[in-house]
Coordinates of C-alpha atoms and ligand atoms in Angstrom, one line a residue:
M327 CA -0.2 0.0 0.0
Q328 CA 1.1 3.3 -0.8
R329 CA 2.4 6.0 1.8
T330 CA 0.3 9.1 0.8
S331 CA 1.1 12.7 2.9
T332 CA -0.8 14.2 5.4
P333 CA -3.5 16.2 3.6
H334 CA -4.3 12.7 1.2
R335 CA -4.1 10.9 3.7
I336 CA -7.2 12.2 6.4
L337 CA -9.4 12.1 3.0
P338 CA -9.6 7.8 3.9
T339 CA -9.7 8.3 8.0
L340 CA -12.8 10.8 7.1
L341 CA -14.1 8.0 4.6
V342 CA -14.3 5.8 7.4
S343 CA -15.4 7.4 9.9
T344 CA -18.5 8.4 7.5
I345 CA -18.9 4.0 6.7
I346 CA -19.2 3.8 10.5
V347 CA -21.7 6.7 10.8
A348 CA -23.7 5.0 8.2
Q349 CA -23.8 1.6 10.1
A350 CA -23.8 2.4 13.7
C351 CA -27.1 1.4 13.8
A352 CA -26.8 -1.7 12.5
P353 CA -27.3 -4.9 14.2
A354 CA -25.0 -7.1 15.5
A355 CA -21.8 -8.9 13.3
W356 CA -20.9 -5.4 11.6
A357 CA -18.9 -5.2 9.2
K358 CA -14.9 -5.4 9.5
S359 CA -14.0 -1.2 10.8
P360 CA -10.6 0.2 11.9
V361 CA -12.4 2.9 13.9
A362 CA -15.5 1.5 16.4
T363 CA -17.0 4.2 19.3
G364 CA -19.5 3.0 21.7
F365 CA -19.8 1.9 25.0
G366 CA -19.0 -1.5 27.4
G367 CA -16.1 -3.1 26.2
A368 CA -14.4 -2.6 23.8
V369 CA -11.6 -4.3 21.0
A370 CA -8.6 -3.8 18.6
T371 CA -6.7 -6.2 17.0
I372 CA -5.7 -7.2 13.8
S373 CA -7.6 -9.6 12.4
D374 CA -11.5 -10.2 12.5
P375 CA -12.5 -12.8 13.5
A376 CA -9.3 -12.9 16.5
S377 CA -12.0 -9.1 17.7
Q378 CA -14.5 -11.2 17.4
A379 CA -13.3 -13.5 19.9
A380 CA -12.9 -11.2 21.8
L381 CA -16.4 -9.5 22.3
A382 CA -18.2 -13.2 22.2
I383 CA -16.1 -13.9 25.3
L384 CA -17.3 -9.9 26.7
N385 CA -20.8 -10.7 25.3
Q386 CA -20.7 -13.5 27.8
G387 CA -19.8 -11.8 31.1
G388 CA -16.6 -12.6 30.4
N389 CA -13.7 -8.8 31.6
A390 CA -10.8 -7.7 29.5
V391 CA -8.7 -10.3 30.6
D392 CA -10.6 -13.4 29.6
A393 CA -11.5 -11.0 26.4
A394 CA -8.1 -10.5 25.7
V395 CA -7.1 -14.1 26.5
A396 CA -9.2 -14.9 23.9
A397 CA -8.3 -12.9 21.7
A398 CA -4.7 -13.7 21.5
A399 CA -5.8 -17.7 21.6
A400 CA -7.4 -16.7 17.6
L401 CA -4.2 -14.8 17.3
G402 CA -2.5 -17.1 17.2
V403 CA -5.0 -19.6 14.4
T404 CA -5.3 -16.6 12.4
D405 CA -1.9 -14.6 13.1
P406 CA 0.6 -17.9 13.5
F407 CA 4.1 -16.0 12.6
S408 CA 3.7 -12.8 14.3
C409 CA 2.5 -14.7 17.5
G410 CA 0.7 -18.4 19.0
I411 CA 1.5 -20.8 21.7
G412 CA 5.4 -20.7 20.8
G413 CA 6.7 -17.3 22.0
G414 CA 5.9 -14.7 24.7
G415 CA 5.0 -11.6 25.6
F416 CA 4.1 -9.2 27.6
M417 CA 0.7 -8.1 29.2
M418 CA 0.0 -4.7 31.1
I419 CA -3.0 -4.9 32.9
Y420 CA -5.2 -2.0 34.7
L421 CA -7.6 -3.0 37.2
A422 CA -10.1 -0.4 37.3
K423 CA -11.9 -1.7 41.7
D424 CA -8.1 -0.8 42.9
K425 CA -7.2 1.5 40.0
R426 CA -3.9 -0.1 39.6
V427 CA -1.8 -1.5 36.0
I428 CA -0.1 -4.8 37.2
T429 CA 2.5 -6.1 34.1
I430 CA 3.0 -9.8 33.3
D431 CA 5.9 -10.2 32.2
H432 CA 6.0 -14.0 29.8
R433 CA 9.4 -13.4 27.9
E434 CA 11.2 -16.6 26.8
T435 CA 13.9 -16.5 28.9
A436 CA 17.1 -18.8 27.7
P437 CA 17.4 -22.7 28.5
A438 CA 20.1 -23.1 31.1
S439 CA 22.7 -25.1 28.6
F440 CA 22.9 -21.8 27.5
K441 CA 26.2 -19.3 27.5
P442 CA 27.8 -15.4 26.4
T443 CA 29.2 -17.1 23.3
E444 CA 26.0 -19.8 22.5
F445 CA 26.2 -17.8 18.9
Q446 CA 29.5 -17.6 18.3
R447 CA 32.0 -20.4 16.9
D448 CA 35.6 -19.9 16.8
G449 CA 35.5 -16.3 18.4
K450 CA 32.9 -15.7 15.2
E451 CA 29.2 -14.3 15.5
L452 CA 27.4 -17.5 13.4
P453 CA 25.0 -15.9 10.4
F454 CA 21.8 -14.8 11.7
D455 CA 20.1 -16.1 9.9
E456 CA 21.5 -19.0 10.7
V457 CA 20.9 -19.0 14.0
V458 CA 16.9 -17.8 13.1
E459 CA 15.8 -21.3 11.6
S460 CA 17.4 -23.2 14.4
G461 CA 16.2 -25.2 17.1
M462 CA 18.9 -22.5 18.9
S463 CA 17.2 -19.8 19.0
V464 CA 14.6 -21.1 20.2
G465 CA 13.4 -20.0 23.9
V466 CA 11.2 -20.9 26.7
P467 CA 8.5 -20.1 25.4
G468 CA 6.2 -18.0 28.1
T469 CA 2.6 -17.4 26.4
V470 CA 0.7 -20.3 27.8
R471 CA 1.9 -19.7 30.8
G472 CA 1.5 -15.7 30.7
W473 CA -2.0 -16.4 29.7
H474 CA -2.2 -18.8 33.2
E475 CA -1.3 -16.0 35.2
A476 CA -3.5 -13.4 33.7
L477 CA -6.6 -15.1 33.7
D478 CA -6.4 -17.6 37.1
R479 CA -5.0 -14.2 38.8
Y480 CA -7.4 -11.1 37.1
G481 CA -9.9 -13.2 34.6
S482 CA -13.3 -14.0 35.1
M483 CA -13.0 -17.1 33.7
T484 CA -11.0 -20.8 33.1
M485 CA -8.7 -21.0 30.1
K486 CA -11.2 -23.8 29.2
R487 CA -13.8 -21.3 28.2
V488 CA -11.9 -18.6 26.9
L489 CA -10.5 -21.3 24.6
Q490 CA -13.5 -22.1 22.8
P491 CA -13.4 -19.1 20.1
A492 CA -10.5 -20.2 19.2
I493 CA -10.6 -23.7 19.2
R494 CA -13.4 -22.9 16.5
I495 CA -11.4 -21.2 14.1
A496 CA -8.3 -23.2 13.8
S497 CA -10.8 -27.0 13.7
E498 CA -13.4 -25.4 11.4
G499 CA -10.8 -23.0 9.4
F500 CA -10.6 -19.5 8.1
T501 CA -10.2 -17.3 4.8
V502 CA -6.4 -16.7 4.1
N503 CA -6.1 -13.0 2.7
G504 CA -3.3 -11.8 1.2
N505 CA -1.7 -10.2 3.6
F506 CA -1.1 -13.9 5.2
T507 CA -0.1 -15.2 1.5
R508 CA 2.1 -12.9 0.7
M509 CA 4.0 -13.5 4.0
I510 CA 4.4 -17.5 3.4
A511 CA 5.7 -16.1 -0.2
E512 CA 8.0 -14.2 1.7
N513 CA 9.4 -16.8 4.5
E514 CA 8.7 -19.7 1.8
R515 CA 12.2 -21.0 2.0
K516 CA 12.6 -21.7 6.2
L517 CA 8.9 -23.1 6.5
S518 CA 9.7 -25.8 3.8
R519 CA 12.5 -26.3 5.2
F520 CA 10.5 -28.0 8.0
P521 CA 8.6 -30.4 7.4
A522 CA 5.4 -29.6 9.9
S523 CA 6.1 -26.4 8.4
A524 CA 5.6 -26.9 5.1
K525 CA 1.8 -29.3 5.3
L526 CA 0.4 -26.0 7.4
Y527 CA 0.9 -23.0 4.9
L528 CA 2.4 -25.0 1.5
K529 CA 0.0 -26.9 -1.6
S530 CA 1.9 -27.9 -3.7
G531 CA 5.4 -26.3 -2.1
K532 CA 3.9 -22.9 -3.3
P533 CA 1.9 -20.7 -0.6
L534 CA -1.7 -21.4 0.2
P535 CA -3.4 -19.1 -2.0
A536 CA -5.8 -15.6 -0.9
G537 CA -8.9 -17.5 -0.6
S538 CA -8.2 -20.7 0.9
T539 CA -9.6 -22.0 4.0
L540 CA -6.8 -22.6 7.0
R541 CA -7.8 -25.1 9.0
N542 CA -5.0 -25.9 12.0
P543 CA -6.7 -29.1 13.7
E544 CA -3.8 -30.1 15.1
L545 CA -3.4 -26.0 17.3
A546 CA -6.9 -27.0 18.0
Q547 CA -6.4 -30.2 20.0
A548 CA -3.4 -28.7 21.5
Y549 CA -5.8 -26.0 22.4
R550 CA -8.2 -28.8 23.5
E551 CA -4.9 -29.9 25.3
L552 CA -5.1 -26.8 27.4
A553 CA -8.6 -26.5 27.8
A554 CA -8.6 -29.9 29.6
G555 CA -5.1 -30.4 31.2
G556 CA -4.5 -26.6 31.9
V557 CA -1.2 -25.7 32.3
K558 CA 1.2 -28.0 33.4
V559 CA 0.3 -29.8 30.0
F560 CA 1.9 -27.0 28.1
Y561 CA 5.0 -26.9 30.9
E562 CA 5.4 -30.4 32.1
G563 CA 3.6 -33.4 30.1
R564 CA 2.6 -33.6 26.4
I565 CA 3.2 -30.5 24.2
A566 CA 6.3 -29.7 26.9
R567 CA 7.8 -33.1 26.0
A568 CA 6.8 -31.8 21.8
I569 CA 8.3 -28.5 22.8
V570 CA 12.0 -30.4 23.6
D571 CA 11.6 -33.7 20.7
T572 CA 11.6 -31.0 18.2
V573 CA 14.1 -27.8 19.6
N574 CA 16.4 -30.9 19.7
Q575 CA 15.8 -32.2 16.4
P576 CA 14.8 -30.0 14.4
G577 CA 15.1 -31.8 11.4
G578 CA 15.8 -30.2 7.7
G579 CA 19.1 -30.0 8.2
A580 CA 19.2 -26.6 11.1
R581 CA 21.2 -27.1 13.9
P582 CA 19.7 -27.9 16.7
G583 CA 18.7 -26.6 20.3
G584 CA 19.8 -27.5 23.6
M585 CA 16.3 -27.6 26.2
T586 CA 15.1 -29.9 28.2
M587 CA 11.9 -31.0 30.1
A588 CA 13.4 -29.2 33.1
D589 CA 13.8 -25.6 30.9
L590 CA 9.9 -25.8 30.8
A591 CA 8.8 -27.1 33.9
N592 CA 10.9 -24.1 35.8
Y593 CA 9.8 -21.7 33.4
E594 CA 7.6 -18.4 35.2
A595 CA 6.1 -15.4 34.3
R596 CA 6.9 -12.3 36.1
L597 CA 4.2 -10.2 37.9
R598 CA 6.4 -6.4 37.3
Q599 CA 5.8 -3.0 38.2
P600 CA 4.8 -1.4 35.4
L601 CA 7.5 2.0 34.4
R602 CA 5.3 5.4 35.4
S603 CA 6.7 8.5 33.5
T604 CA 4.6 12.1 33.0
Y605 CA 4.3 14.1 29.9
R606 CA 2.5 17.1 29.2
G607 CA -0.7 15.6 32.5
Y608 CA -0.5 12.3 31.2
E609 CA 0.9 9.5 33.7
L610 CA 2.1 7.0 31.6
Y611 CA 2.7 3.9 32.4
G612 CA 4.8 1.7 30.4
M613 CA 6.0 -2.7 29.5
P614 CA 9.7 -2.1 32.6
L615 CA 13.0 -4.2 31.4
P616 CA 14.1 -6.6 30.2
S617 CA 11.4 -4.8 27.1
S618 CA 13.0 -2.0 26.2
G619 CA 9.7 -0.5 25.8
G620 CA 9.1 1.8 28.6
V621 CA 12.4 3.4 29.6
A622 CA 12.9 4.5 25.5
V623 CA 9.7 5.8 25.2
A624 CA 9.4 7.1 28.6
E625 CA 13.0 8.7 27.3
A626 CA 11.9 10.1 24.1
L627 CA 9.1 12.3 26.2
N628 CA 11.1 13.8 28.4
I629 CA 13.3 14.8 26.1
L630 CA 10.4 16.5 24.1
E631 CA 8.6 17.6 27.1
G632 CA 11.4 20.6 26.9
Y633 CA 9.9 21.8 23.3
D634 CA 6.4 23.8 23.1
L635 CA 5.3 21.8 20.4
K636 CA 2.1 22.5 20.5
S637 CA 3.5 26.1 19.0
M638 CA 5.4 24.1 15.8
P639 CA 5.2 23.8 12.5
R640 CA 4.9 19.8 11.7
D641 CA 8.2 19.6 10.5
K642 CA 9.6 20.7 13.1
V643 CA 7.5 18.8 15.4
E644 CA 9.6 15.3 13.2
H645 CA 12.6 16.4 13.2
L646 CA 12.6 17.1 17.3
Y647 CA 10.6 14.1 17.7
L648 CA 13.7 12.2 15.5
E649 CA 15.8 13.5 17.1
A650 CA 14.7 12.8 20.4
S651 CA 13.8 9.4 19.6
R652 CA 18.3 9.2 18.1
L653 CA 18.8 9.5 21.8
A654 CA 16.7 7.5 23.3
F655 CA 18.3 4.7 20.9
A656 CA 21.8 5.8 21.6
D657 CA 20.6 4.6 25.6
R658 CA 18.8 1.8 25.1
N659 CA 20.8 -0.1 23.1
A660 CA 24.0 0.8 25.8
Y661 CA 22.6 0.2 28.7
L662 CA 19.1 -1.8 28.6
A663 CA 18.7 -6.3 29.8
D664 CA 17.1 -8.5 31.9
P665 CA 17.1 -6.7 34.9
E666 CA 17.6 -10.0 37.2
Y667 CA 21.9 -10.3 35.5
V668 CA 22.2 -6.9 35.0
E669 CA 21.5 -3.2 37.1
A670 CA 20.7 -0.7 34.7
P671 CA 20.5 2.6 35.2
V672 CA 17.2 2.9 34.8
Q673 CA 16.0 5.8 37.3
G674 CA 18.1 7.8 35.8
L675 CA 17.8 7.0 31.9
T676 CA 13.7 8.4 33.3
S677 CA 14.8 11.3 34.4
K678 CA 13.9 15.0 33.4
D679 CA 17.0 16.4 34.6
Y680 CA 18.6 13.3 32.3
A681 CA 16.3 14.6 29.3
A682 CA 17.4 17.8 29.6
R683 CA 21.1 17.0 29.2
R684 CA 19.8 14.9 26.2
R685 CA 18.1 17.7 24.8
E686 CA 20.8 19.7 25.3
L687 CA 22.4 17.8 22.5
I688 CA 19.8 18.5 19.9
A689 CA 20.1 21.6 17.2
P690 CA 17.0 23.0 17.0
D691 CA 17.4 23.5 12.4
R692 CA 19.9 20.0 12.2
A693 CA 19.6 16.2 12.1
A694 CA 22.5 15.2 14.4
A695 CA 25.7 14.2 11.5
G696 CA 25.6 9.5 12.6
H697 CA 25.3 8.3 15.8
A698 CA 24.4 9.9 18.7
A699 CA 26.3 8.6 22.0
A700 CA 24.9 6.8 24.9
G701 CA 24.5 9.1 27.0
D702 CA 25.7 9.1 30.8
P703 CA 22.4 8.5 33.4
Y704 CA 24.6 7.4 36.6
P705 CA 25.2 10.9 38.5
F706 CA 20.8 10.9 37.8
Q707 CA 20.2 7.5 39.5
Q708 CA 19.3 8.2 43.2
D709 CA 20.9 4.4 43.9
Q710 CA 24.7 5.9 43.5
S711 CA 25.5 2.2 43.7
V712 CA 24.2 1.2 40.6
P713 CA 27.9 -0.2 39.5
L714 CA 28.5 -1.0 35.7
R715 CA 28.7 1.2 33.0
P716 CA 28.5 -0.9 30.1
P717 CA 29.8 0.6 26.7
A718 CA 28.1 1.2 23.9
S719 CA 27.0 -1.4 22.0
K720 CA 26.5 -1.9 17.8
L721 CA 22.7 -2.3 16.1
L722 CA 21.4 -5.3 16.4
A723 CA 19.8 -6.9 13.4
E724 CA 15.8 -6.5 14.3
G725 CA 13.2 -7.8 13.2
A726 CA 9.6 -5.9 12.7
H727 CA 6.9 -8.7 13.3
T728 CA 4.6 -9.5 16.6
T729 CA 1.2 -8.3 17.3
H730 CA -0.3 -6.2 19.7
L731 CA -3.8 -6.2 21.2
T732 CA -6.3 -4.4 23.1
V733 CA -9.1 -4.5 25.4
S734 CA -11.2 -2.9 27.4
D735 CA -14.9 -3.7 29.7
K736 CA -18.3 -2.8 31.0
D737 CA -16.3 -2.3 34.6
G738 CA -13.2 0.1 32.8
N739 CA -11.0 -2.8 33.4
I740 CA -8.0 -2.3 30.7
V741 CA -5.8 -5.1 29.2
A742 CA -2.7 -3.9 26.6
Y743 CA -1.0 -6.6 25.5
T744 CA 1.6 -7.6 22.7
F745 CA 3.1 -10.9 21.9
T746 CA 5.2 -12.5 19.2
I747 CA 7.3 -15.3 17.9
E748 CA 9.6 -12.8 17.2
S749 CA 10.8 -13.1 13.0
W750 CA 7.2 -13.7 10.9
G751 CA 7.0 -17.3 11.5
G752 CA 10.0 -17.3 14.2
S753 CA 12.1 -19.9 13.8
G754 CA 10.0 -20.9 10.8
I755 CA 9.8 -25.2 13.0
T756 CA 6.9 -25.8 13.5
V757 CA 5.6 -28.7 17.2
P758 CA 4.6 -31.0 15.0
G759 CA 1.3 -33.2 16.7
Y760 CA 0.2 -29.6 17.5
G761 CA 0.3 -27.2 14.9
F762 CA 2.5 -24.1 16.5
L763 CA 5.8 -22.4 15.5
L764 CA 8.2 -21.5 17.8
N765 CA 10.6 -18.8 17.8
N766 CA 13.1 -17.2 17.5
E767 CA 13.4 -14.6 20.2
M768 CA 16.7 -15.9 21.1
T769 CA 18.6 -14.3 18.0
D770 CA 17.2 -10.7 20.6
F771 CA 20.2 -10.9 22.4
D772 CA 23.3 -9.5 21.4
F773 CA 24.9 -12.5 19.3
S774 CA 28.4 -11.1 21.6
G775 CA 30.2 -8.6 24.4
P776 CA 30.3 -7.2 25.9
H777 CA 27.3 -5.7 26.5
P778 CA 24.5 -6.2 29.5
N779 CA 22.4 -8.5 26.6
V780 CA 24.5 -11.2 25.9
P781 CA 22.9 -14.5 26.1
E782 CA 23.2 -16.6 29.0
A783 CA 21.5 -19.6 31.4
G784 CA 18.0 -18.1 31.8
K785 CA 18.1 -14.7 31.1
R786 CA 15.5 -13.2 29.2
P787 CA 16.9 -11.1 25.8
R788 CA 16.2 -7.7 26.0
S789 CA 12.4 -6.9 23.7
S790 CA 11.2 -3.8 22.4
M791 CA 7.8 -4.5 23.3
S792 CA 5.7 -1.8 23.8
P793 CA 2.2 -2.2 25.8
T794 CA 1.1 0.9 27.3
L795 CA -1.5 2.5 28.5
A796 CA -2.2 6.8 29.7
F797 CA -4.5 8.3 32.3
K798 CA -4.9 12.3 32.9
N799 CA -6.1 13.0 36.8
G800 CA -6.4 9.3 37.2
K801 CA -8.4 8.2 34.8
P802 CA -8.2 6.1 31.7
A803 CA -7.3 8.4 28.3
F804 CA -5.6 6.0 26.2
S805 CA -4.4 1.9 25.3
I806 CA -1.4 2.2 22.7
G807 CA 0.9 -0.8 21.6
S808 CA 2.4 -2.1 18.0
P809 CA 4.6 -4.6 16.7
G810 CA 7.6 -4.4 15.2
G811 CA 11.3 -4.4 16.8
A812 CA 12.5 -1.9 17.2
T813 CA 10.0 0.1 15.8
I814 CA 7.9 -0.3 18.7
I815 CA 9.2 2.1 20.8
T816 CA 9.6 4.3 17.4
T817 CA 5.6 4.2 16.5
V818 CA 4.0 3.8 20.3
L819 CA 6.7 7.1 20.9
Q820 CA 5.1 8.6 17.5
T821 CA 1.5 7.8 18.1
I822 CA 1.5 9.1 21.6
V823 CA 3.6 12.6 20.1
N824 CA 1.0 13.1 17.1
H825 CA -2.0 12.4 19.3
V826 CA -0.9 14.7 21.6
D827 CA 0.9 17.2 20.3
L828 CA 0.3 17.9 17.1
G829 CA -4.0 17.5 18.1
M830 CA -4.4 15.0 16.1
S831 CA -7.5 11.9 16.9
M832 CA -6.4 8.5 18.1
D833 CA -7.2 7.4 14.1
Q834 CA -5.6 10.3 12.1
A835 CA -2.7 9.7 15.1
V836 CA -2.2 5.4 14.1
D837 CA -2.8 6.2 10.5
A838 CA 0.0 9.1 9.6
P839 CA 3.0 8.0 8.0
R840 CA 5.6 6.7 10.2
L841 CA 9.4 7.3 10.9
S842 CA 11.6 5.1 12.3
E843 CA 14.6 6.7 14.3
R844 CA 16.7 4.1 16.1
N845 CA 19.8 6.0 16.2
G846 CA 20.7 4.0 12.8
A847 CA 22.5 5.4 9.6
A848 CA 19.1 6.9 8.2
T849 CA 15.8 6.3 9.4
S850 CA 13.4 3.9 8.3
V851 CA 10.0 5.3 6.5
E852 CA 7.0 3.4 4.6
P853 CA 6.6 2.9 0.9
G854 CA 5.6 6.5 -0.5
Y855 CA 6.7 8.5 1.8
T856 CA 10.2 9.7 0.4
G857 CA 8.7 11.6 -2.1
T858 CA 6.0 13.7 -0.3
A859 CA 6.1 17.3 0.5
A860 CA 6.1 16.0 4.6
A861 CA 8.9 14.1 4.0
Q862 CA 11.1 16.9 1.7
A863 CA 11.0 20.0 4.7
L864 CA 11.8 17.1 7.2
A865 CA 14.8 16.5 4.6
K866 CA 15.9 20.1 5.2
Y867 CA 16.9 19.1 8.4
G868 CA 19.2 17.0 7.1
Q869 CA 16.5 13.7 8.2
R870 CA 17.6 11.3 5.9
W871 CA 15.7 8.2 5.0
S872 CA 17.0 4.5 4.6
A873 CA 16.7 3.4 1.3
G874 CA 14.4 -0.1 1.7
Q875 CA 11.4 1.1 2.6
E876 CA 8.6 -1.3 4.0
E877 CA 4.9 -0.7 6.4
I878 CA 5.8 -0.5 9.5
G879 CA 4.0 -1.6 12.5
A880 CA 0.4 -2.4 12.0
A881 CA -0.8 -0.9 16.0
N882 CA -4.2 -1.1 17.3
A883 CA -5.9 1.4 20.7
L884 CA -8.6 2.1 22.8
V885 CA -9.9 6.3 23.8
F886 CA -11.6 6.3 26.7
N887 CA -13.8 9.8 25.7
A888 CA -15.4 12.5 27.8
D889 CA -18.3 11.8 27.4
G890 CA -18.1 8.2 28.5
T891 CA -17.3 6.6 25.6
V892 CA -14.4 4.5 24.2
T893 CA -13.1 4.2 20.1
A894 CA -11.6 1.4 19.0
V895 CA -9.0 2.2 16.7
S896 CA -7.0 -0.3 14.8
E897 CA -5.0 0.2 11.5
G898 CA -7.4 0.7 7.7
K899 CA -4.3 -0.2 5.9
R900 CA -1.6 -1.6 7.5
H901 CA -0.9 -5.4 8.0
G902 CA -4.5 -6.2 5.7
V903 CA -6.7 -3.9 8.4
G904 CA -6.9 -4.1 11.3
S905 CA -10.9 -5.4 13.9
A906 CA -12.0 -2.3 15.7
L907 CA -15.0 -3.6 18.3
V908 CA -17.5 -2.0 20.5
Q909 CA -20.0 -4.3 22.3
K910 CA -22.8 -1.3 21.9
K911 CA -22.2 1.2 19.3
A912 CA -22.8 4.4 19.4
H913 CA -25.7 6.5 18.0
Ligands
LIG1221 N1 11.0 -9.4 19.6 C1 11.1 -8.1 19.2 C2 10.7 -8.0 20.8 O1 10.9 -8.6 21.9 C3 10.3 -8.4 18.7 C4 10.0 -8.9 17.2 C5 9.2 -8.6 17.2 O2 8.1 -7.7 16.2 O3 10.2 -8.2 15.5 O4 11.2 -6.7 20.7

């Protein structure tokens, strides 16, 4: 899909809104649409069957957590190259009654056999793709444990009940769209190496064509076993055995991993304190380490807070946003990693005073030449005992995948949930008999050090996932999150700036062309952007665009309006159009 410049972009958004208004009073089963406003619960995901699964659970009286797990399980069927029970993620939950934000880190962990030189041979890094497509890249999956913790602690329904919509979709099948076919085509070589993957996604050696019905009875079976036996089946029972056997003997000439039954049995999700920050009167809750998302978004916003962005033209705002992002990424790349292994200077990095120092490095009219250096946040730590001052790191090759969903319920509980199997199609290895792809999350580690993010036994690789909740005057204002590897951070950051500073409605903010500056040689932009007037205006500041261009991050959001309605916002174009639903449409 060609990206358009701002004036042209607003038009489709308005048309979309018009169509929705026309449908506003239609009875149930609304057409798939990327924006919906109404009362009661709301959901936005990138897949209509997944949004429908969440809505069904809300309509049965389930809460936002129940509905989020139902949507996630459905996404594991309909968007299997982005997410699923073979991976991990980060779920953020707002409990309205307690006015409390909780995060559940169910990031994949390194097996106990891992060591810092895991991805090296004879002192040299193994080729990245060779590691991706191997048992070595597979971390102990955390998704099922995450769902279990979420439901057990904060849900109102059983795992058995919330898995029912996904079991039905997997058994009865769903219609493959063009985006799905494209993803198979782009990963055909990887998927064809592993017979269980080829059997599912290729037909006579070719990608399943758009319009065909895909059934995944083996995934339905995995979900049924989870429904019957709960979390133990996955971590200690038959599914655990199947995972270990597959990781250690992946076939297809791929390198084996070294995962054990004990690695699965020992897997724990972590309940972590969210990272709290403020921005122009909003209270923001972000994902803490091992995701770098919360810290990087907070640091960049703290830098931007020092400017009166509202009084500036859009090109200047975007220039400052790119520069702030560049500096935040320099720090993120240098310092952040699993907090159980590394003392990262989070307080310093997220302090307003540190941001003021970083801001001094930004030229108001000129892009920084070359890479920004990491700053020194240690003097800004309240805890001066943090000893480690790691060197700045090189940029990691990071993918651009994953999925984000968001749900709220009639009682005001909210879930913002990002989960993944890392690359499109993860390692490419499907677990035979169970129909799900295994992650390649271990390639989110740095392959060589010294660096805080090198592989270690039981460690969680640094993530960029950034489910975010914003509050104003103590009340929910919006939720936002995105897929897209390290571009997740910039998508969340840019959408907040678009919405809060540039005054865009959330659907405009999500729809706007993405600019992702991650302290690389150039800023990533989407196809069609570089020729626009907006791009030319930014080029005058010396901003540079990367040569290869692809779609960046299909985001999903909720906005809690002053009149008591909620607006669910998904993508109008990216990743094949998302689906936003509300329990009761506003008239
Ligand atoms: N592995 C990535 C992360 O944790 C997510 C996968 C992706 O979006 O590429 O940040």
